[in-house]
Short mmCIF file of C-alpha atoms in Angstrom, two decimals:
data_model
loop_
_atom_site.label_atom_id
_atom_site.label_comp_id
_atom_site.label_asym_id
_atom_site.label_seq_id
_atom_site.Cartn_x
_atom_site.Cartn_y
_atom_site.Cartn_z
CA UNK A 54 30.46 -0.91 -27.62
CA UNK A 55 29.44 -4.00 -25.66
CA UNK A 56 25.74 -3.31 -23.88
CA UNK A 57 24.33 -5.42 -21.25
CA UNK A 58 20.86 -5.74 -19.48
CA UNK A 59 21.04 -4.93 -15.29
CA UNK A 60 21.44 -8.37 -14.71
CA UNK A 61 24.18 -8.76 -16.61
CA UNK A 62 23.24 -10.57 -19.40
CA UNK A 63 24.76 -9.36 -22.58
CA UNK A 64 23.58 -7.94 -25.63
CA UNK A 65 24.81 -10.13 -28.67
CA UNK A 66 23.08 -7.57 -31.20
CA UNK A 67 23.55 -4.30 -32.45
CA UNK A 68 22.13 -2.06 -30.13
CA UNK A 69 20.03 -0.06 -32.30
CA UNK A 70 18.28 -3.61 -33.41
CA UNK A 71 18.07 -4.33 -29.81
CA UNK A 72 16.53 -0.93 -29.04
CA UNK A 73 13.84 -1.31 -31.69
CA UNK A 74 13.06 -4.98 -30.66
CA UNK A 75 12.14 -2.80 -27.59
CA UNK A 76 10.24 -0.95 -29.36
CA UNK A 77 8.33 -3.02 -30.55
CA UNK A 78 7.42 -5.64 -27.90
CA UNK A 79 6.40 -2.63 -25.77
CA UNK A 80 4.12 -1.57 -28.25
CA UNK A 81 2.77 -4.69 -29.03
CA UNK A 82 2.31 -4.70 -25.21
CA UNK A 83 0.28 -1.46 -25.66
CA UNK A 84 2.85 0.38 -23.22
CA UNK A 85 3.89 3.91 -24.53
CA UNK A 86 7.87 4.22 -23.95
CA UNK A 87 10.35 7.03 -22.92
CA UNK A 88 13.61 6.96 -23.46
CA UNK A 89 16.52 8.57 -21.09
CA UNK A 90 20.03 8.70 -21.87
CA UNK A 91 22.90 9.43 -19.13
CA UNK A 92 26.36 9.01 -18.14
CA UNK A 93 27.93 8.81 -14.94
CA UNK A 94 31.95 7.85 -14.00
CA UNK A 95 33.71 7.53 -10.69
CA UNK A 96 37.45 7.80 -10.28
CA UNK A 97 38.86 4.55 -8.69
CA UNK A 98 42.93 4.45 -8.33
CA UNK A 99 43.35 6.79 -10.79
CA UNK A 100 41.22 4.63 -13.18
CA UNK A 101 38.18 6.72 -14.59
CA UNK A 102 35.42 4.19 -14.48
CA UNK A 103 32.41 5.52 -16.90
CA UNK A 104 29.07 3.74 -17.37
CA UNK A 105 26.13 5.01 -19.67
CA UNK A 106 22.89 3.87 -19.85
CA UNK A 107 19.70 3.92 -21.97
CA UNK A 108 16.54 3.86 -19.30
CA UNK A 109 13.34 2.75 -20.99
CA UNK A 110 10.51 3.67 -19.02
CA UNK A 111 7.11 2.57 -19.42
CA UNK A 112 4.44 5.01 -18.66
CA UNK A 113 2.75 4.00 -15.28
CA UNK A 114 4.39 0.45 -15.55
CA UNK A 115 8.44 1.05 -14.49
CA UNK A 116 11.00 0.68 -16.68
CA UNK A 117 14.73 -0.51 -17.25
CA UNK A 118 17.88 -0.57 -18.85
CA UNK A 119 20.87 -1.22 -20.82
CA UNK A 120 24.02 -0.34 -19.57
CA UNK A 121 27.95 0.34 -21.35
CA UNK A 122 31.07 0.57 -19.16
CA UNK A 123 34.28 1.75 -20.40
CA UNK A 124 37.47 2.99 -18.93
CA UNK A 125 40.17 5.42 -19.02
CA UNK A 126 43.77 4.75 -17.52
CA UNK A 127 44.81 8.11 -16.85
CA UNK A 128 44.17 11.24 -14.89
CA UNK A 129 41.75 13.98 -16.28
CA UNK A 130 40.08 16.79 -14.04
CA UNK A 131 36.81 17.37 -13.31
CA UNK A 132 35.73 19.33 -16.39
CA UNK A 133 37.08 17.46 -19.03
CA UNK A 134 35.68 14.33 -16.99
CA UNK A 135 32.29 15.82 -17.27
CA UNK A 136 31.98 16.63 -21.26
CA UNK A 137 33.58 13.03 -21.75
CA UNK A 138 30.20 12.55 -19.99
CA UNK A 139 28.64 14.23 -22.26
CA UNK A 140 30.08 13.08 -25.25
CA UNK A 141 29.53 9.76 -24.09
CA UNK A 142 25.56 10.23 -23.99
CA UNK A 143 25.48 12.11 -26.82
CA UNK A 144 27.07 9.41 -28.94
CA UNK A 145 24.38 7.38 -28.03
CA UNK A 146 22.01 9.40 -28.65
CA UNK A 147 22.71 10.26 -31.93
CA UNK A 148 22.98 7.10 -32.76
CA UNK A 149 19.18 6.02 -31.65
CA UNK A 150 17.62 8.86 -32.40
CA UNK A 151 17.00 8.54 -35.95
CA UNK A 152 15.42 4.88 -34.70
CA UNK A 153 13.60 6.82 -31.87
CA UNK A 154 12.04 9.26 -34.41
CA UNK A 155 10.83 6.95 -36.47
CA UNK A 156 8.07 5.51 -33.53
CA UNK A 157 7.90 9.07 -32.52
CA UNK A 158 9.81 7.98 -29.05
CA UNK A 159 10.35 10.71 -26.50
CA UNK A 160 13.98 10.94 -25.46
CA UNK A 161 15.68 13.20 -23.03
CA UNK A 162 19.76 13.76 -22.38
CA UNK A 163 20.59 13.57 -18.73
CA UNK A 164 24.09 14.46 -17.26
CA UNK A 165 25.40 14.12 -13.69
CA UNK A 166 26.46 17.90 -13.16
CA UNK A 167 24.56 20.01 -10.20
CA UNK A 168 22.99 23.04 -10.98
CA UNK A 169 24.21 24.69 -7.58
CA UNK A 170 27.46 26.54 -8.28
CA UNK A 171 28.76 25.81 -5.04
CA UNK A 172 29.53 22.21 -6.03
CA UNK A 173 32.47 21.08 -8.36
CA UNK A 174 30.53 19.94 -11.54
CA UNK A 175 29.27 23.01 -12.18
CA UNK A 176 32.04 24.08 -13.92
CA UNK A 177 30.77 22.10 -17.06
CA UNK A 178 27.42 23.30 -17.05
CA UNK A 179 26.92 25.78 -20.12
CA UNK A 180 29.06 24.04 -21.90
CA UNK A 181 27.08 20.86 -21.58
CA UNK A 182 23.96 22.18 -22.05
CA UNK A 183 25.04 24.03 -25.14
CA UNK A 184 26.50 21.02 -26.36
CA UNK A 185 23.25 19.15 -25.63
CA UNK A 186 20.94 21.64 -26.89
CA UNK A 187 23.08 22.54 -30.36
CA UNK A 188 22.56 18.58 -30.77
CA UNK A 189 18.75 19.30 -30.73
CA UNK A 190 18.50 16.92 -27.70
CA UNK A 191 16.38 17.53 -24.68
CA UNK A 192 18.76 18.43 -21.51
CA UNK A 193 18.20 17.87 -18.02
CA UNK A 194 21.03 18.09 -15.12
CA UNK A 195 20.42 17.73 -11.19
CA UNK A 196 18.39 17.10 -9.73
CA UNK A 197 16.49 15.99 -12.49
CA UNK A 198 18.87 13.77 -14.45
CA UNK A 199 17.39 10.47 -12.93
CA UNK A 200 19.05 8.18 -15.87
CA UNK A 201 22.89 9.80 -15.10
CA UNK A 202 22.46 10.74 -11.28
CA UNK A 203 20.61 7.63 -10.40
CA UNK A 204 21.01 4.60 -12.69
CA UNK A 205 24.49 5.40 -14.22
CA UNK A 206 25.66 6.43 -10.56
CA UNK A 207 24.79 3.13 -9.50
CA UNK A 208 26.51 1.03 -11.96
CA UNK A 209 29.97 2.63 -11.54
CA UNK A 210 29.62 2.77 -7.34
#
């Protein structure tokens, strides 16, 4: 996976080391971090563009990001577009989490699926959260998925 700050600049290291680099400079800094994971896509041409990002946020002082892209070059529905979502954040987060743990790190799961049956996400709700949950992660969908709704939405408009 090949992770990059907002403004572009890439990550040349792992991206656990560069998480706990993090870590570490913001304690140093005496800032007490949160961590948000979330995944958004957008269909382009029949191109499913995903991005997923990992939102640090600094209590009372901001926050910001790292950000993945990928792609898929064919034609899924909605559903199975929304666990690949899913999956996609969940990756991650099993992969910091252990690293997260160890500096006792807060860190939530956020997906980009409404909570109002009457839109067309919906239809991958339980199985999301289930998913989610079963991992042990915490879960949060709109409108309070800020790190999938918000930051993820906005690298993949």
């Amino acid at each position: 996976m090949v992770w990059q700050k907002y403004n572009g600049e890439k990550i040349h290291t792992p991206i656990n080391d560069a998480v706990e680099e993090i870590i570490k400079r913001e304690a140093y800094l005496g800032n007490k971090l949160k961590v948000y994971i979330g995944t958004d896509s957008q269909v382009k041409r029949g191109i499913v563009e995903f991005a997923t990002v990992i939102v640090f946020l600094r209590e009372h002082k901001g926050g910001f990001m790292f950000i993945n892209r990928d792609k898929i070059f064919r034609r899924i529905g909605i559903k199975e577009r929304m666990l690949i979502e899913v999956q996609k954040s969940i990756d991650v987060a099993y992969q910091l989490c252990p690293l997260l743990d160890q500096y006792h790190i807060d860190l939530e799961v956020h997906v980009d699926i409404n909570t109002n049956p009457n839109f067309e996400s919906n239809i991958a709700l339980k199985e999301a959260m289930g998913y989610i949950m079963g991992m042990g992660f915490q879960f949060r969908a709109k409108p309070e998925s800020f790190a999938s709704t918000n930051c993820a939405n906005k690298m993949v408009q």
